Coordinates of C-alpha atoms and ligand atoms in Angstrom, one line a residue:
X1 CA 15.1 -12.4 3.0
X2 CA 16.3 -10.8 6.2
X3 CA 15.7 -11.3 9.3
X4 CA 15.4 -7.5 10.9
X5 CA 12.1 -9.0 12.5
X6 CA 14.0 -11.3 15.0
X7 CA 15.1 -8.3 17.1
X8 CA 11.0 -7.8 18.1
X9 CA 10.5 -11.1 20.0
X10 CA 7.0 -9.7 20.7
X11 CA 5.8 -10.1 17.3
X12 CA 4.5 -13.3 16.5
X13 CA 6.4 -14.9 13.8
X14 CA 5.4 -17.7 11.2
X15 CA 6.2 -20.6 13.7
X16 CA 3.7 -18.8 16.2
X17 CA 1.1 -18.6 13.7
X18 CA 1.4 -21.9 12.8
X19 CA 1.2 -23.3 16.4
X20 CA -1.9 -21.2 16.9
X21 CA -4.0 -22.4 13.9
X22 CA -2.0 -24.4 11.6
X23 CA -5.2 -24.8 9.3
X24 CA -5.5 -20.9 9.0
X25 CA -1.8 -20.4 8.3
X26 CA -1.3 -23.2 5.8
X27 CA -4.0 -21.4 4.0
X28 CA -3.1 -18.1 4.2
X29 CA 0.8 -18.8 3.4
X30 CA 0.5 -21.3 0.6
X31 CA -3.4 -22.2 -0.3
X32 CA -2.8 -25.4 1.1
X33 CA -6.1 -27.3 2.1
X34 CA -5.2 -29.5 5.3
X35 CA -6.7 -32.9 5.4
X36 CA -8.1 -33.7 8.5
X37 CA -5.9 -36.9 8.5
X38 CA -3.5 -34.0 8.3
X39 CA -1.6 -35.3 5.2
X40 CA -3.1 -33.2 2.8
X41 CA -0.4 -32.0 0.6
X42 CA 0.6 -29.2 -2.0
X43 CA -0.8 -29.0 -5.2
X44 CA -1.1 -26.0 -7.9
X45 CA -1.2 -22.7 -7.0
X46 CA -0.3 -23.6 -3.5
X47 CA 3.3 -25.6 -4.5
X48 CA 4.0 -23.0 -6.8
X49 CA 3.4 -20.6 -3.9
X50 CA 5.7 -22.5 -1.5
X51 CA 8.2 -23.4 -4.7
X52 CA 8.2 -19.1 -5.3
X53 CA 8.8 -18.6 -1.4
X54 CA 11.9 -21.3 -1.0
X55 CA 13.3 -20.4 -4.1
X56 CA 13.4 -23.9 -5.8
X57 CA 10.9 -26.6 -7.3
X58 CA 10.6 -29.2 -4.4
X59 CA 10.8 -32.7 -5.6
X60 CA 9.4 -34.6 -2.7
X61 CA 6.9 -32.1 -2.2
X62 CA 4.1 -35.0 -2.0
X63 CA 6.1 -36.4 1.1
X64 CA 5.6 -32.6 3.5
X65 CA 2.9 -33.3 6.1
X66 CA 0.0 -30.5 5.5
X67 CA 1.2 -27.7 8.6
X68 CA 5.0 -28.0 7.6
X69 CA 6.7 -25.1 7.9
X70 CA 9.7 -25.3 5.1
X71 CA 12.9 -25.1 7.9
X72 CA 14.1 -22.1 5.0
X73 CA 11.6 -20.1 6.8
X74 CA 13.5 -20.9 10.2
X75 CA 13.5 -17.4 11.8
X76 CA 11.3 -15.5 9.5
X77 CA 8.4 -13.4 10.5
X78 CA 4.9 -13.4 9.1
X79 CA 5.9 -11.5 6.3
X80 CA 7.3 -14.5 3.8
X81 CA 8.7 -12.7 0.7
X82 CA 8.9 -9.0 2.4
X83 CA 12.4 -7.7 3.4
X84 CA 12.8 -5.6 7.4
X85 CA 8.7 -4.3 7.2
X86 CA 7.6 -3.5 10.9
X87 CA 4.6 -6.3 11.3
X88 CA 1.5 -3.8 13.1
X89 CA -1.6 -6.4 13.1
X90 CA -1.2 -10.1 11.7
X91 CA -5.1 -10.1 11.5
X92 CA -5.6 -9.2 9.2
X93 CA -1.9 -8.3 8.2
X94 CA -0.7 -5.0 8.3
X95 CA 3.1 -4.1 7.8
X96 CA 4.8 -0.8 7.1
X97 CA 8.1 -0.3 5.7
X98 CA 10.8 2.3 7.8
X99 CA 11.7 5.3 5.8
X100 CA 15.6 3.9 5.7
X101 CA 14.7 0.8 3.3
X102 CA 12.4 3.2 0.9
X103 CA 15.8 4.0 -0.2
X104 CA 15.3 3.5 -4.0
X105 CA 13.9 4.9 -7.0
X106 CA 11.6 2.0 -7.2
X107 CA 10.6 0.0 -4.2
X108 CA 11.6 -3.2 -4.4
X109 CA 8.8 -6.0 -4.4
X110 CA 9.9 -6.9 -0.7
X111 CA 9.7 -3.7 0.6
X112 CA 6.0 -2.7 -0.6
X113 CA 4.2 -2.3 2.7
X114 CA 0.8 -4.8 3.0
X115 CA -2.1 -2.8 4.2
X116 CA -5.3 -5.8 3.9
X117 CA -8.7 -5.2 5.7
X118 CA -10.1 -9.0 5.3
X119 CA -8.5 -12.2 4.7
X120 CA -6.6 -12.4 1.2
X121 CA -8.0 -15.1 -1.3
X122 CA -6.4 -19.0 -0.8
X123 CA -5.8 -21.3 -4.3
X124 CA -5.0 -18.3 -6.3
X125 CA -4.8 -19.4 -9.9
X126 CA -3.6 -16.9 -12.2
X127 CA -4.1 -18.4 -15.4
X128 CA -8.2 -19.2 -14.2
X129 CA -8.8 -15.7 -12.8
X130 CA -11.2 -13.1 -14.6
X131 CA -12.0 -9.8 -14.2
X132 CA -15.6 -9.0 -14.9
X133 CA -16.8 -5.7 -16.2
X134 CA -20.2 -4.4 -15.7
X135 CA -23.5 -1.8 -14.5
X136 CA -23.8 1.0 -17.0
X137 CA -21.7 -0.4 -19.8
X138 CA -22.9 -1.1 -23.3
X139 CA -21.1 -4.0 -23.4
X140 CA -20.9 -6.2 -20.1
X141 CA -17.7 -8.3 -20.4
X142 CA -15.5 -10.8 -18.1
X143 CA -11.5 -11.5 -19.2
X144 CA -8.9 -13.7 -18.3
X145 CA -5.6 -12.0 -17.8
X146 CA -4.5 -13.6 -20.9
X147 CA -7.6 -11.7 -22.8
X148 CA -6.5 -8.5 -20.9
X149 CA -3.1 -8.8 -22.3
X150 CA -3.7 -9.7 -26.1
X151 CA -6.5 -7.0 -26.2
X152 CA -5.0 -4.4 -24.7
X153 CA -2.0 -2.2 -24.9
X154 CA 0.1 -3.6 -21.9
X155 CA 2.4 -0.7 -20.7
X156 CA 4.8 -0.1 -17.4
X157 CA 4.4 2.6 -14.8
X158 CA 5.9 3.4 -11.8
X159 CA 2.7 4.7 -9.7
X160 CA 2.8 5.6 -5.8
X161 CA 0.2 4.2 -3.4
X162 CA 0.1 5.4 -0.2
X163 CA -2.7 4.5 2.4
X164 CA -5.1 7.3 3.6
X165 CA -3.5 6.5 7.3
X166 CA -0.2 6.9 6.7
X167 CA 1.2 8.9 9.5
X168 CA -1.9 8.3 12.0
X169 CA 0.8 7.0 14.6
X170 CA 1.3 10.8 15.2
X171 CA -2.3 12.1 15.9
X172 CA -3.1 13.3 19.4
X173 CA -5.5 12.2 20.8
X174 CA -4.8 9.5 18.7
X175 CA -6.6 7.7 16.1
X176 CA -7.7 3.9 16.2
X177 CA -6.4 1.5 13.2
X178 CA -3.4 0.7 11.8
X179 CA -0.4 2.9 13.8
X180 CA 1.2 3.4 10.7
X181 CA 4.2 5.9 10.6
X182 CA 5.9 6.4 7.7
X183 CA 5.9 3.4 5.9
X184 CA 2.7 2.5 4.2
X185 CA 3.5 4.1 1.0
X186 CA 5.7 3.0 -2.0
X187 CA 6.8 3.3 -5.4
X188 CA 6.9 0.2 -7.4
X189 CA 6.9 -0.4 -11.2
X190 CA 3.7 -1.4 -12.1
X191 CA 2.9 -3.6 -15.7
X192 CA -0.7 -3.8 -16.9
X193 CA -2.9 -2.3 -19.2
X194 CA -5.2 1.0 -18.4
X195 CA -8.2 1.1 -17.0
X196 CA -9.3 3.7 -19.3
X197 CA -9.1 1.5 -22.5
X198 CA -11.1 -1.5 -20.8
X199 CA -13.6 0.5 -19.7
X200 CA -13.9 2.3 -23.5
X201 CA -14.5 -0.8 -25.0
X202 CA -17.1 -2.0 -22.4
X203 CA -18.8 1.1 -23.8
X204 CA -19.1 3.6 -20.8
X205 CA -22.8 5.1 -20.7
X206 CA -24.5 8.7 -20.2
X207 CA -24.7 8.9 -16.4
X208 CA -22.0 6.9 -15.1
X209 CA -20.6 9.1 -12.3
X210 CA -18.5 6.1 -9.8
X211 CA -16.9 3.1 -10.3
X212 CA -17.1 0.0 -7.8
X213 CA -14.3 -2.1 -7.2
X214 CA -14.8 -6.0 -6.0
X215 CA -11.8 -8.0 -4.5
X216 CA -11.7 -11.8 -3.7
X217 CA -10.5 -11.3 -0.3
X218 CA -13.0 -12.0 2.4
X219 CA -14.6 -10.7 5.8
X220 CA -12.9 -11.2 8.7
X221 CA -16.2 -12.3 10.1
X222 CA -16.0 -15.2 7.8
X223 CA -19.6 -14.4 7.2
X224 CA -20.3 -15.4 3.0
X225 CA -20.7 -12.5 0.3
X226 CA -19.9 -9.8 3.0
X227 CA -16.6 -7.6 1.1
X228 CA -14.6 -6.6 3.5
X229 CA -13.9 -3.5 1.5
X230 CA -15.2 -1.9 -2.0
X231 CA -14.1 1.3 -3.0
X232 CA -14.7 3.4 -6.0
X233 CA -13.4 6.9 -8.0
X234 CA -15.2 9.1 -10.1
X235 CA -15.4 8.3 -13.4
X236 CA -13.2 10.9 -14.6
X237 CA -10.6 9.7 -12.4
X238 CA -10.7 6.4 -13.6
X239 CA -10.3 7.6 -17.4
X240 CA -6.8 8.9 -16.6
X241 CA -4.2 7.9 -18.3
X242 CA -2.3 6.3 -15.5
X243 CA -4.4 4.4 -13.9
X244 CA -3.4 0.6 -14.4
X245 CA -5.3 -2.8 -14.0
X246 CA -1.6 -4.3 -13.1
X247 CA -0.6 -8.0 -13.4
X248 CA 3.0 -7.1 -13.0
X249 CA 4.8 -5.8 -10.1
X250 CA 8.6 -4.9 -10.9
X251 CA 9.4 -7.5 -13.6
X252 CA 7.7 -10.0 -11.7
X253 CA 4.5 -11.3 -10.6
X254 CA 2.5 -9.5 -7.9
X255 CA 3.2 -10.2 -4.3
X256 CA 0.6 -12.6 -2.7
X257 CA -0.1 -9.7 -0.4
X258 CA 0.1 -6.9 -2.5
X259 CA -2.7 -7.9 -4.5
X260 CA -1.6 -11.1 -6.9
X261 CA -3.0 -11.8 -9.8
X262 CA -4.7 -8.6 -10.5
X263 CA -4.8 -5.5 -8.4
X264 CA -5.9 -1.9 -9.7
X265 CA -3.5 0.9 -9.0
X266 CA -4.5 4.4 -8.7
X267 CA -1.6 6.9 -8.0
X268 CA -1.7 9.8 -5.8
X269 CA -5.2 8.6 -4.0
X270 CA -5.8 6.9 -1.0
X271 CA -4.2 3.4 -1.3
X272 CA -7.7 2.0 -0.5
X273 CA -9.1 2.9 -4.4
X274 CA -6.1 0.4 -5.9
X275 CA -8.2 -2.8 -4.8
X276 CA -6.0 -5.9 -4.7
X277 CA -7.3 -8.9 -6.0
X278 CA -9.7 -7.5 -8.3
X279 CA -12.5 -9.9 -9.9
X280 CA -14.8 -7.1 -10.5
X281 CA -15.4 -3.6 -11.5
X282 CA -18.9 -2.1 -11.8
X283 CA -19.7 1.2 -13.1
X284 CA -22.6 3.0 -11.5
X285 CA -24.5 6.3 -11.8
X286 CA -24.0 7.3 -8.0
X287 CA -21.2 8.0 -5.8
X288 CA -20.4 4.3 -4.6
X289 CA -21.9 3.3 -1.4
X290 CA -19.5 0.0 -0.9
X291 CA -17.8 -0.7 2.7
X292 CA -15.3 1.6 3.6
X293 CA -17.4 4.1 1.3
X294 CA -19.3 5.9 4.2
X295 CA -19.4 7.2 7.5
X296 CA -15.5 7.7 8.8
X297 CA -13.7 5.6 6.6
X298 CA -11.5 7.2 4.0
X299 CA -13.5 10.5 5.0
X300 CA -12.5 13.7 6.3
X301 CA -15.0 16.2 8.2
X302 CA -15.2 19.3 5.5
X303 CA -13.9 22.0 7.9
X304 CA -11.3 22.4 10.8
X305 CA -12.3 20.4 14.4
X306 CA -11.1 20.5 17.5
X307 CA -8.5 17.7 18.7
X308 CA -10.9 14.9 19.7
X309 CA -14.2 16.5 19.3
X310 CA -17.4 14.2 17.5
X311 CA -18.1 15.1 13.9
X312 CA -21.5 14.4 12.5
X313 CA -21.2 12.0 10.2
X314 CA -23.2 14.0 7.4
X315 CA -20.2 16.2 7.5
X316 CA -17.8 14.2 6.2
X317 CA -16.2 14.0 2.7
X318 CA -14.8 11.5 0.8
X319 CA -10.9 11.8 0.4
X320 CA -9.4 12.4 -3.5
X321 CA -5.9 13.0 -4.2
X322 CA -3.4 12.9 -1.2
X323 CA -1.5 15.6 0.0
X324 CA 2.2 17.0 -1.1
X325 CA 4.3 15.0 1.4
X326 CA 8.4 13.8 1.3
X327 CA 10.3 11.5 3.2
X328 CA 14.0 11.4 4.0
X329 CA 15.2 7.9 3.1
X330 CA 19.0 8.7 3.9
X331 CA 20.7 8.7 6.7
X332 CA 18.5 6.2 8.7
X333 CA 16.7 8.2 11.8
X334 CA 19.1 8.0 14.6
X335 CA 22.5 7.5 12.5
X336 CA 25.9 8.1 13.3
X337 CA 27.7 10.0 10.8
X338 CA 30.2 12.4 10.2
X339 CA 29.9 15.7 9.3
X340 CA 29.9 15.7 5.3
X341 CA 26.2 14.3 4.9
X342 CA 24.6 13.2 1.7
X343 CA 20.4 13.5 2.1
X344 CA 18.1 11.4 -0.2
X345 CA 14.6 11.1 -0.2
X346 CA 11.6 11.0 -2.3
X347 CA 8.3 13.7 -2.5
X348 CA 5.2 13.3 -4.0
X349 CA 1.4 15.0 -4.3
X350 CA -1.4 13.5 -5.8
X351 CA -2.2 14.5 -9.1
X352 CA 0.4 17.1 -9.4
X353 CA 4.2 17.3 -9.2
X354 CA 6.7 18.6 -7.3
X355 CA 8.5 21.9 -7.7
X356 CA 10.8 21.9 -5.0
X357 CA 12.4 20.4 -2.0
X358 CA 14.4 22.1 0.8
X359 CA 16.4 20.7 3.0
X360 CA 16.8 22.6 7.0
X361 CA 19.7 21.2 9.2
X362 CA 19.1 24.0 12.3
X363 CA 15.8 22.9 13.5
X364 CA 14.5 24.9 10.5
X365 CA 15.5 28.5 10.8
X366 CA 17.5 28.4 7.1
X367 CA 16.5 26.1 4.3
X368 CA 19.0 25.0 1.3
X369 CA 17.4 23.8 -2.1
X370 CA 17.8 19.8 -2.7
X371 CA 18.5 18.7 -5.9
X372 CA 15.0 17.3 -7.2
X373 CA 14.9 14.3 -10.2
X374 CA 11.8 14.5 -12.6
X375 CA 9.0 11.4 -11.9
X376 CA 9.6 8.7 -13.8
X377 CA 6.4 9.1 -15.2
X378 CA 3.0 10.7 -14.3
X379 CA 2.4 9.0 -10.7
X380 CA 5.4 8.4 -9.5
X381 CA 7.3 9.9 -6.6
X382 CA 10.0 12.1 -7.6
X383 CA 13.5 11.8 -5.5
X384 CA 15.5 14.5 -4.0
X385 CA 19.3 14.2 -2.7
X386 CA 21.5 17.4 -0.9
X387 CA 25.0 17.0 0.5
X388 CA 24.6 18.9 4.2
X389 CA 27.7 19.9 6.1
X390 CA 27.3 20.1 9.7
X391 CA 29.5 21.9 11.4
X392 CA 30.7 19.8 13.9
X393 CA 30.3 17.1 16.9
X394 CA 27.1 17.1 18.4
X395 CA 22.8 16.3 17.6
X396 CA 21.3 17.6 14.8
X397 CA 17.9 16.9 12.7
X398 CA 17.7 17.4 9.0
X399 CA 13.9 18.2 8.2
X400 CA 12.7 17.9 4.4
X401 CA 9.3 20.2 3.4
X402 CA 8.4 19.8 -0.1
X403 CA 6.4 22.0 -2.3
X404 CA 4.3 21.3 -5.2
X405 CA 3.3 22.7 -8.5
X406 CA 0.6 24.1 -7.1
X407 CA 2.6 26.0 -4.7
X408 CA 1.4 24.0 -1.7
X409 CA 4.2 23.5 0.9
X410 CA 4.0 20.6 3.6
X411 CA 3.1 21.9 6.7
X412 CA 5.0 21.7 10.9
X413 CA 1.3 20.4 12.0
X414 CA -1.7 19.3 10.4
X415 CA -5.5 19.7 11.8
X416 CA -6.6 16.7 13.6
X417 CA -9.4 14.5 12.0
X418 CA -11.1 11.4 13.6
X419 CA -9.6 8.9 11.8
X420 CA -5.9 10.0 11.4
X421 CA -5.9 10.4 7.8
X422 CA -4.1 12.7 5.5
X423 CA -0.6 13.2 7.7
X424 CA 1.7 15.2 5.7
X425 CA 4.1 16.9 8.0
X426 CA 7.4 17.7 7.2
X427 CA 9.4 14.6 7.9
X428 CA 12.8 14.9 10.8
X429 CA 15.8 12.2 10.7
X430 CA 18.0 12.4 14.3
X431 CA 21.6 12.6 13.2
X432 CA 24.7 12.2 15.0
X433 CA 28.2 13.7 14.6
X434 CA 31.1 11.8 16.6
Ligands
LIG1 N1 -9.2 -6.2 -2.1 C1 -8.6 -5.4 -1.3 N2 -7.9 -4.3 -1.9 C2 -7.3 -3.4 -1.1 C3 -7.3 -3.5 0.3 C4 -7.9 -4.6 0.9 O1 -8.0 -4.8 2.1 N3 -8.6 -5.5 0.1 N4 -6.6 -2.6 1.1 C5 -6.5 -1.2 0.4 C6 -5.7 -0.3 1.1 S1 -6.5 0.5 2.5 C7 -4.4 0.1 0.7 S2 -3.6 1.3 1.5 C8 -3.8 -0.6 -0.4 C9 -2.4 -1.1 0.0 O2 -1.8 -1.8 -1.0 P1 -0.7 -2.8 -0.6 O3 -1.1 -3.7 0.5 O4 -0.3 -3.6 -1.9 O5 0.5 -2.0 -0.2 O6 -4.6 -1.7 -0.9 C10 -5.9 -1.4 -1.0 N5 -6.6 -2.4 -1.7
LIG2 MO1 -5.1 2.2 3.2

């Protein structure tokens, strides 16, 4: 782990959080119950947890006082296990990774942003979890990982999420929620089985229209039962081929955050359809009426409005497949370099693939073709690299537009909704030249 976060003293870090509500943050970093002789200690889940985060089995584990931060941690931020993400709310946690360390074909584990609207489960056991699956099926019928894995074909993706908001920083007036930028999408290799296949041998009946997905994470209210988020897809979304029930995240186990033990992924849609901790999936004959469901969430009004003007709720529709959108991943935003440049980046639109990706270096008045890689797969961002010579000392911007199969092209400016979703402009990176 690094420690980019120590250069933002105003975020709170894990010592902060500690000394604000030690109870809380035992609990939310490692599952740990505290006593209230406060020598509770470590057991199951909640060791391995701590064992996974220090990098070692700890031996005397019985002897740690419940609130002890392991001194490993010594200058880390919030975000155990996550590598230079930008913390934006630590309640719940939100954390975006900048475009520069999105650098790879696959994100890394560490660098897959965390976008949670409640409070993630505590005394996460994988090998007791189950995923129940229900409503308009013939056959109603609750696994354990274990069963998902010996009765289904278990494959590996890469898939893309990116959250509905990404790019909401950049609205004006601007939006409330998360100010994400650029970062709350990535690319990681994904191992599970599909969605499609447990939901053909539950038997899916005439009239199913929507699925409902249920997470263990809870309200920030606290209050019992109340999800702090349940989204669906139409049925026929849900029956494609790459959309994964996923108990693997790049070789490994799921990150805590990102959804451990069992998460949904749904490429190419709002982030908020891949529920993280999924116990529960429900299949219904109506468009699915769950939190986050109605009203302004995840919804878009149906025709152009006016920066900042109120939109009737009844004139809202729910957001599908994202937009065709790329990101320059190399050279950093604000880098020094000289003037033989190589570009890199990745481009993706939901559903569909890319076709092309061009590359401007005059504020763009020409454009030169980048040289674009196929997706890994169906789902996955596809990445694009260009060697740019600049001819001399002095500022310049290289701007990246992609354009997809469809022929749709990223835009210089997008219409304004209330919420800030659906930012796909065409991405700038500040260069340099001594
Ligand atoms: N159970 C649950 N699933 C969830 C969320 C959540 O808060 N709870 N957030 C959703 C949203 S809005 C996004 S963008 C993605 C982000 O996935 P990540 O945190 O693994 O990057 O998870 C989705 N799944
Ligand atoms: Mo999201």
């Amino acid at each position: 782990m690094s420690s980019h976060q120590s250069s933002k003293p105003d975020h709170p870090d894990l010592h902060e959080f500690f000394a604000r509500d030690p109870q809380e943050a035992d609990r939310a970093f490692f599952g740990r119950e505290a006593c209230s002789d406060r020598r509770g200690f470590l057991r199951g889940a909640g060791l391995a947890t701590m064992a996974a985060m220090v990098g070692a089995v700890i031996p005397f584990h019985r002897n740690m006082p419940a609130g002890l931060i392991p001194a490993a941690f010594a200058d880390e931020s919030l975000l155990v296990g996550k590598d230079g993400l930008t913390l934006l709310n630590d309640r719940p946690l939100n954390a975006e990774t900048p475009p520069h360390l999105l650098d790879d074909a696959i994100t890394p584990t560490s660098r897959h942003f965390i976008r949670n609207n409640g409070l993630p489960p505590v005394d996460v056991d994988p090998a007791a979890w189950t995923l129940t699956v229900d409503g308009l099926v013939d056959h109603p019928s609750t696994y354990s990982i274990a069963d998902l894995q010996s009765k289904f074909e278990v494959v590996t993706m890469a898939l893309l999420i990116e959250c509905g908001g990404n790019g909401r920083a950049f609205f004006d007036p601007p939006a409330k929620g998360n100010q994400w930028t650029y970062g709350a999408v990535a690319c990681s290799e994904w191992t599970g089985v599909r969605l499609r296949d447990v939901l053909e041998a539950a038997g899916v009946q005439p009239g199913v229209v929507y699925t409902a997905h249920v997470g263990a994470d809870t309200h920030l209210s606290g209050e019992a039962g109340k999800l702090p988020i349940s989204r669906g897809v139409p049925i026929a979304k849900a029956m494609t081929d790459n959309v994964l029930l996923a108990f693997g995240q790049n070789g490994g186990a799921l990150h805590p955050m990102n959804g451990a033990p069992l998460r949904l992924v749904i490429p190419g849609w709002p982030g908020s359809c891949s529920q993280k901790w999924l116990r529960r999936i429900t299949l219904r004959d109506v468009v699915h009426d769950g939190p986050k469901m109605t009203g302004s969430s995840y919804r878009v009004p149906r025709y152009q409005v006016e920066p900042g003007e109120k939109v009737d709720k009844q004139d809202f529709v729910i957001i599908e497949r994202m937009p065709v959108k790329s990101l320059i991943t190399h050279p950093a935003n604000g880098a020094g370099t000289g003037s033989t440049v190589e570009v890199r980046g990745h481009a993706w639109s939901g559903d569909r693939t890319i076709a092309a990706v061009d590359i401007s270096y005059d504020f763009g008045a020409t454009w030169m073709p980048a040289a674009l890689d196929a997706p890994a797969n169906e789902g996955a961002w596809q990445t694009f690299h260009a060697t740019v010579e600049l001819p001399g000392a002095g500022y310049y911007e290289v701007w990246a537009r992609a354009t997809d199969s469809a022929g749709v092209m990223q835009p210089h400016a997008i219409d304004w909704n209330p919420k800030g979703y659906l930012n796909n402009t065409m991405h700038r990176v500040a260069l340099r030249v001594a």
